[in-house]
Amino acid sequence: QPKKFPDRFHTILYEDLILNPGIEIGKICGFLSIDFHPEMLNYEQNIGKYFRDDRFHDLHSSLAKPFDTSKIGRWREELPLNAIKNIEILLTGFTRQYNYQPEYHTGIFRKVWVKLLLYPVLFIGQLRFRMKLFFYRFPLLMRVFYHLLLKFR
């Protein structure tokens, strides 16, 4: 939706945020029309003031650490080669839009095969998501639909 409503979206690339946090956080502040404060760059020192819940710290322990440039590109070592190739095929438009270069050259057969195999799954997921949005707008219709669905199971 950024193309339809450019004033409502601000895109941040992870690599830019990690390599130039002051610049990127300044851009975010400008987008949100709030003042930039240098303390924002030392978030790891202040995180405990805002989140005292132990479960938060267990789930998000990396927020208590400063920006770590070693995490950039870590997916290259952690993801299997086949997964990287499939992701690159499925996200071609996205990667081009944000100037990411593909890691691997994949043949046309693999591209067609992956798209034939995975696009129906993605389509069904999108359809399911859109149906949920529709039904959330009309709760009575949702109840009727689920009642009928359960009745015929």
PDB file of N, CA, C and O in Angstrom, residues 48-95:
ATOM      1  N   GLY A  48      15.075  -1.243  29.952  1.00  0.00           N
ATOM      2  CA  GLY A  48      14.519  -1.737  31.211  1.00  0.00           C
ATOM      3  C   GLY A  48      13.524  -0.792  31.853  1.00  0.00           C
ATOM      4  O   GLY A  48      12.667  -1.213  32.622  1.00  0.00           O
ATOM      5  N   LYS A  49      13.617   0.494  31.558  1.00  0.00           N
ATOM      6  CA  LYS A  49      12.681   1.477  32.128  1.00  0.00           C
ATOM      7  C   LYS A  49      11.275   1.282  31.586  1.00  0.00           C
ATOM      8  O   LYS A  49      10.300   1.592  32.248  1.00  0.00           O
ATOM      9  N   TYR A  50      11.183   0.796  30.367  1.00  0.00           N
ATOM     10  CA  TYR A  50       9.892   0.736  29.691  1.00  0.00           C
ATOM     11  C   TYR A  50       9.271  -0.663  29.699  1.00  0.00           C
ATOM     12  O   TYR A  50       8.063  -0.808  29.651  1.00  0.00           O
ATOM     13  N   PHE A  51      10.108  -1.686  29.766  1.00  0.00           N
ATOM     14  CA  PHE A  51       9.606  -3.048  29.720  1.00  0.00           C
ATOM     15  C   PHE A  51      10.149  -3.812  30.919  1.00  0.00           C
ATOM     16  O   PHE A  51      11.296  -4.235  30.921  1.00  0.00           O
ATOM     17  N   ARG A  52       9.315  -3.962  31.917  1.00  0.00           N
ATOM     18  CA  ARG A  52       9.748  -4.628  33.147  1.00  0.00           C
ATOM     19  C   ARG A  52       9.320  -6.097  33.192  1.00  0.00           C
ATOM     20  O   ARG A  52       9.706  -6.824  34.083  1.00  0.00           O
ATOM     21  N   ASP A  53       8.520  -6.501  32.256  1.00  0.00           N
ATOM     22  CA  ASP A  53       8.005  -7.868  32.215  1.00  0.00           C
ATOM     23  C   ASP A  53       9.120  -8.848  31.841  1.00  0.00           C
ATOM     24  O   ASP A  53       9.786  -8.681  30.828  1.00  0.00           O
ATOM     25  N   ASP A  54       9.314  -9.885  32.645  1.00  0.00           N
ATOM     26  CA  ASP A  54      10.363 -10.869  32.374  1.00  0.00           C
ATOM     27  C   ASP A  54      10.134 -11.593  31.053  1.00  0.00           C
ATOM     28  O   ASP A  54      11.085 -11.942  30.361  1.00  0.00           O
ATOM     29  N   ARG A  55       8.878 -11.833  30.707  1.00  0.00           N
ATOM     30  CA  ARG A  55       8.592 -12.517  29.440  1.00  0.00           C
ATOM     31  C   ARG A  55       9.074 -11.689  28.263  1.00  0.00           C
ATOM     32  O   ARG A  55       9.557 -12.226  27.273  1.00  0.00           O
ATOM     33  N   PHE A  56       8.960 -10.376  28.357  1.00  0.00           N
ATOM     34  CA  PHE A  56       9.438  -9.501  27.287  1.00  0.00           C
ATOM     35  C   PHE A  56      10.941  -9.676  27.122  1.00  0.00           C
ATOM     36  O   PHE A  56      11.444  -9.823  26.016  1.00  0.00           O
ATOM     37  N   HIS A  57      11.649  -9.674  28.237  1.00  0.00           N
ATOM     38  CA  HIS A  57      13.111  -9.817  28.177  1.00  0.00           C
ATOM     39  C   HIS A  57      13.516 -11.179  27.632  1.00  0.00           C
ATOM     40  O   HIS A  57      14.514 -11.302  26.936  1.00  0.00           O
ATOM     41  N   ASP A  58      12.745 -12.217  27.971  1.00  0.00           N
ATOM     42  CA  ASP A  58      13.059 -13.550  27.452  1.00  0.00           C
ATOM     43  C   ASP A  58      12.886 -13.599  25.938  1.00  0.00           C
ATOM     44  O   ASP A  58      13.705 -14.171  25.225  1.00  0.00           O
ATOM     45  N   LEU A  59      11.817 -12.993  25.440  1.00  0.00           N
ATOM     46  CA  LEU A  59      11.526 -13.027  24.001  1.00  0.00           C
ATOM     47  C   LEU A  59      12.389 -12.064  23.200  1.00  0.00           C
ATOM     48  O   LEU A  59      12.728 -12.332  22.060  1.00  0.00           O
ATOM     49  N   HIS A  60      12.702 -10.926  23.790  1.00  0.00           N
ATOM     50  CA  HIS A  60      13.376  -9.861  23.049  1.00  0.00           C
ATOM     51  C   HIS A  60      14.700  -9.464  23.707  1.00  0.00           C
ATOM     52  O   HIS A  60      15.001  -8.286  23.843  1.00  0.00           O
ATOM     53  N   SER A  61      15.474 -10.443  24.084  1.00  0.00           N
ATOM     54  CA  SER A  61      16.731 -10.158  24.782  1.00  0.00           C
ATOM     55  C   SER A  61      17.699  -9.361  23.914  1.00  0.00           C
ATOM     56  O   SER A  61      18.537  -8.627  24.427  1.00  0.00           O
ATOM     57  N   SER A  62      17.572  -9.465  22.593  1.00  0.00           N
ATOM     58  CA  SER A  62      18.488  -8.727  21.716  1.00  0.00           C
ATOM     59  C   SER A  62      18.276  -7.216  21.804  1.00  0.00           C
ATOM     60  O   SER A  62      19.159  -6.444  21.433  1.00  0.00           O
ATOM     61  N   LEU A  63      17.119  -6.778  22.310  1.00  0.00           N
ATOM     62  CA  LEU A  63      16.885  -5.339  22.449  1.00  0.00           C
ATOM     63  C   LEU A  63      17.724  -4.723  23.563  1.00  0.00           C
ATOM     64  O   LEU A  63      17.857  -3.510  23.634  1.00  0.00           O
ATOM     65  N   ALA A  64      18.272  -5.551  24.403  1.00  0.00           N
ATOM     66  CA  ALA A  64      19.130  -5.049  25.478  1.00  0.00           C
ATOM     67  C   ALA A  64      20.581  -4.954  25.028  1.00  0.00           C
ATOM     68  O   ALA A  64      21.471  -4.721  25.837  1.00  0.00           O
ATOM     69  N   LYS A  65      20.817  -5.144  23.742  1.00  0.00           N
ATOM     70  CA  LYS A  65      22.176  -5.083  23.190  1.00  0.00           C
ATOM     71  C   LYS A  65      22.231  -3.988  22.132  1.00  0.00           C
ATOM     72  O   LYS A  65      21.234  -3.690  21.488  1.00  0.00           O
ATOM     73  N   PRO A  66      23.391  -3.392  21.931  1.00  0.00           N
ATOM     74  CA  PRO A  66      23.500  -2.365  20.881  1.00  0.00           C
ATOM     75  C   PRO A  66      23.367  -2.986  19.488  1.00  0.00           C
ATOM     76  O   PRO A  66      23.408  -4.207  19.326  1.00  0.00           O
ATOM     77  N   PHE A  67      23.215  -2.127  18.477  1.00  0.00           N
ATOM     78  CA  PHE A  67      23.124  -2.599  17.097  1.00  0.00           C
ATOM     79  C   PHE A  67      24.324  -3.484  16.788  1.00  0.00           C
ATOM     80  O   PHE A  67      25.451  -3.165  17.142  1.00  0.00           O
ATOM     81  N   ASP A  68      24.077  -4.584  16.104  1.00  0.00           N
ATOM     82  CA  ASP A  68      25.116  -5.564  15.830  1.00  0.00           C
ATOM     83  C   ASP A  68      25.265  -5.767  14.323  1.00  0.00           C
ATOM     84  O   ASP A  68      24.428  -6.406  13.685  1.00  0.00           O
ATOM     85  N   THR A  69      26.329  -5.231  13.758  1.00  0.00           N
ATOM     86  CA  THR A  69      26.528  -5.314  12.308  1.00  0.00           C
ATOM     87  C   THR A  69      26.831  -6.742  11.846  1.00  0.00           C
ATOM     88  O   THR A  69      26.672  -7.043  10.671  1.00  0.00           O
ATOM     89  N   SER A  70      27.228  -7.616  12.765  1.00  0.00           N
ATOM     90  CA  SER A  70      27.537  -8.995  12.365  1.00  0.00           C
ATOM     91  C   SER A  70      26.291  -9.777  11.960  1.00  0.00           C
ATOM     92  O   SER A  70      26.388 -10.830  11.337  1.00  0.00           O
ATOM     93  N   LYS A  71      25.110  -9.253  12.293  1.00  0.00           N
ATOM     94  CA  LYS A  71      23.868  -9.949  11.923  1.00  0.00           C
ATOM     95  C   LYS A  71      23.443  -9.671  10.484  1.00  0.00           C
ATOM     96  O   LYS A  71      22.589 -10.360   9.949  1.00  0.00           O
ATOM     97  N   ILE A  72      24.050  -8.675   9.871  1.00  0.00           N
ATOM     98  CA  ILE A  72      23.724  -8.377   8.477  1.00  0.00           C
ATOM     99  C   ILE A  72      24.173  -9.546   7.613  1.00  0.00           C
ATOM    100  O   ILE A  72      25.322  -9.945   7.646  1.00  0.00           O
ATOM    101  N   GLY A  73      23.252 -10.087   6.855  1.00  0.00           N
ATOM    102  CA  GLY A  73      23.570 -11.189   5.954  1.00  0.00           C
ATOM    103  C   GLY A  73      23.736 -12.536   6.621  1.00  0.00           C
ATOM    104  O   GLY A  73      24.139 -13.503   5.976  1.00  0.00           O
ATOM    105  N   ARG A  74      23.403 -12.628   7.901  1.00  0.00           N
ATOM    106  CA  ARG A  74      23.556 -13.889   8.618  1.00  0.00           C
ATOM    107  C   ARG A  74      22.681 -14.999   8.027  1.00  0.00           C
ATOM    108  O   ARG A  74      23.004 -16.176   8.121  1.00  0.00           O
ATOM    109  N   TRP A  75      21.611 -14.604   7.370  1.00  0.00           N
ATOM    110  CA  TRP A  75      20.715 -15.586   6.755  1.00  0.00           C
ATOM    111  C   TRP A  75      21.453 -16.442   5.727  1.00  0.00           C
ATOM    112  O   TRP A  75      21.074 -17.579   5.488  1.00  0.00           O
ATOM    113  N   ARG A  76      22.522 -15.890   5.150  1.00  0.00           N
ATOM    114  CA  ARG A  76      23.282 -16.653   4.144  1.00  0.00           C
ATOM    115  C   ARG A  76      23.888 -17.923   4.734  1.00  0.00           C
ATOM    116  O   ARG A  76      24.001 -18.936   4.057  1.00  0.00           O
ATOM    117  N   GLU A  77      24.294 -17.857   5.999  1.00  0.00           N
ATOM    118  CA  GLU A  77      24.885 -19.015   6.654  1.00  0.00           C
ATOM    119  C   GLU A  77      23.837 -19.910   7.308  1.00  0.00           C
ATOM    120  O   GLU A  77      24.046 -21.100   7.457  1.00  0.00           O
ATOM    121  N   GLU A  78      22.706 -19.325   7.706  1.00  0.00           N
ATOM    122  CA  GLU A  78      21.740 -20.081   8.501  1.00  0.00           C
ATOM    123  C   GLU A  78      20.644 -20.756   7.682  1.00  0.00           C
ATOM    124  O   GLU A  78      20.073 -21.734   8.135  1.00  0.00           O
ATOM    125  N   LEU A  79      20.324 -20.218   6.519  1.00  0.00           N
ATOM    126  CA  LEU A  79      19.272 -20.819   5.700  1.00  0.00           C
ATOM    127  C   LEU A  79      19.872 -21.831   4.732  1.00  0.00           C
ATOM    128  O   LEU A  79      20.942 -21.600   4.181  1.00  0.00           O
ATOM    129  N   PRO A  80      19.159 -22.929   4.491  1.00  0.00           N
ATOM    130  CA  PRO A  80      19.650 -23.887   3.487  1.00  0.00           C
ATOM    131  C   PRO A  80      19.623 -23.265   2.093  1.00  0.00           C
ATOM    132  O   PRO A  80      18.797 -22.397   1.801  1.00  0.00           O
ATOM    133  N   LEU A  81      20.511 -23.714   1.241  1.00  0.00           N
ATOM    134  CA  LEU A  81      20.641 -23.190  -0.118  1.00  0.00           C
ATOM    135  C   LEU A  81      19.318 -23.250  -0.884  1.00  0.00           C
ATOM    136  O   LEU A  81      18.936 -22.286  -1.553  1.00  0.00           O
ATOM    137  N   ASN A  82      18.598 -24.356  -0.774  1.00  0.00           N
ATOM    138  CA  ASN A  82      17.312 -24.477  -1.484  1.00  0.00           C
ATOM    139  C   ASN A  82      16.312 -23.431  -1.019  1.00  0.00           C
ATOM    140  O   ASN A  82      15.556 -22.885  -1.818  1.00  0.00           O
ATOM    141  N   ALA A  83      16.290 -23.175   0.270  1.00  0.00           N
ATOM    142  CA  ALA A  83      15.364 -22.169   0.809  1.00  0.00           C
ATOM    143  C   ALA A  83      15.713 -20.791   0.258  1.00  0.00           C
ATOM    144  O   ALA A  83      14.817 -20.028  -0.127  1.00  0.00           O
ATOM    145  N   ILE A  84      16.987 -20.458   0.206  1.00  0.00           N
ATOM    146  CA  ILE A  84      17.405 -19.152  -0.324  1.00  0.00           C
ATOM    147  C   ILE A  84      16.981 -19.010  -1.779  1.00  0.00           C
ATOM    148  O   ILE A  84      16.423 -17.988  -2.184  1.00  0.00           O
ATOM    149  N   LYS A  85      17.201 -20.057  -2.561  1.00  0.00           N
ATOM    150  CA  LYS A  85      16.814 -19.999  -3.976  1.00  0.00           C
ATOM    151  C   LYS A  85      15.311 -19.824  -4.137  1.00  0.00           C
ATOM    152  O   LYS A  85      14.851 -19.012  -4.952  1.00  0.00           O
ATOM    153  N   ASN A  86      14.525 -20.560  -3.357  1.00  0.00           N
ATOM    154  CA  ASN A  86      13.063 -20.450  -3.449  1.00  0.00           C
ATOM    155  C   ASN A  86      12.582 -19.065  -3.016  1.00  0.00           C
ATOM    156  O   ASN A  86      11.700 -18.478  -3.639  1.00  0.00           O
ATOM    157  N   ILE A  87      13.162 -18.546  -1.963  1.00  0.00           N
ATOM    158  CA  ILE A  87      12.784 -17.214  -1.479  1.00  0.00           C
ATOM    159  C   ILE A  87      13.112 -16.161  -2.536  1.00  0.00           C
ATOM    160  O   ILE A  87      12.311 -15.262  -2.796  1.00  0.00           O
ATOM    161  N   GLU A  88      14.276 -16.283  -3.150  1.00  0.00           N
ATOM    162  CA  GLU A  88      14.652 -15.317  -4.189  1.00  0.00           C
ATOM    163  C   GLU A  88      13.681 -15.360  -5.372  1.00  0.00           C
ATOM    164  O   GLU A  88      13.354 -14.330  -5.946  1.00  0.00           O
ATOM    165  N   ILE A  89      13.223 -16.552  -5.731  1.00  0.00           N
ATOM    166  CA  ILE A  89      12.263 -16.672  -6.826  1.00  0.00           C
ATOM    167  C   ILE A  89      10.942 -16.017  -6.447  1.00  0.00           C
ATOM    168  O   ILE A  89      10.367 -15.245  -7.211  1.00  0.00           O
ATOM    169  N   LEU A  90      10.458 -16.303  -5.243  1.00  0.00           N
ATOM    170  CA  LEU A  90       9.155 -15.791  -4.823  1.00  0.00           C
ATOM    171  C   LEU A  90       9.161 -14.285  -4.555  1.00  0.00           C
ATOM    172  O   LEU A  90       8.149 -13.621  -4.717  1.00  0.00           O
ATOM    173  N   LEU A  91      10.298 -13.745  -4.159  1.00  0.00           N
ATOM    174  CA  LEU A  91      10.366 -12.330  -3.793  1.00  0.00           C
ATOM    175  C   LEU A  91      11.095 -11.479  -4.830  1.00  0.00           C
ATOM    176  O   LEU A  91      11.599 -10.410  -4.505  1.00  0.00           O
ATOM    177  N   THR A  92      11.127 -11.923  -6.054  1.00  0.00           N
ATOM    178  CA  THR A  92      11.856 -11.204  -7.099  1.00  0.00           C
ATOM    179  C   THR A  92      11.443  -9.739  -7.190  1.00  0.00           C
ATOM    180  O   THR A  92      12.295  -8.853  -7.234  1.00  0.00           O
ATOM    181  N   GLY A  93      10.154  -9.465  -7.214  1.00  0.00           N
ATOM    182  CA  GLY A  93       9.683  -8.082  -7.314  1.00  0.00           C
ATOM    183  C   GLY A  93      10.130  -7.235  -6.131  1.00  0.00           C
ATOM    184  O   GLY A  93      10.559  -6.095  -6.288  1.00  0.00           O
ATOM    185  N   PHE A  94      10.020  -7.806  -4.954  1.00  0.00           N
ATOM    186  CA  PHE A  94      10.417  -7.098  -3.743  1.00  0.00           C
ATOM    187  C   PHE A  94      11.909  -6.793  -3.752  1.00  0.00           C
ATOM    188  O   PHE A  94      12.332  -5.681  -3.453  1.00  0.00           O
ATOM    189  N   THR A  95      12.701  -7.797  -4.114  1.00  0.00           N
ATOM    190  CA  THR A  95      14.150  -7.597  -4.086  1.00  0.00           C
ATOM    191  C   THR A  95      14.586  -6.553  -5.105  1.00  0.00           C
ATOM    192  O   THR A  95      15.476  -5.759  -4.830  1.00  0.00           O
TER     193      THR A  95
END
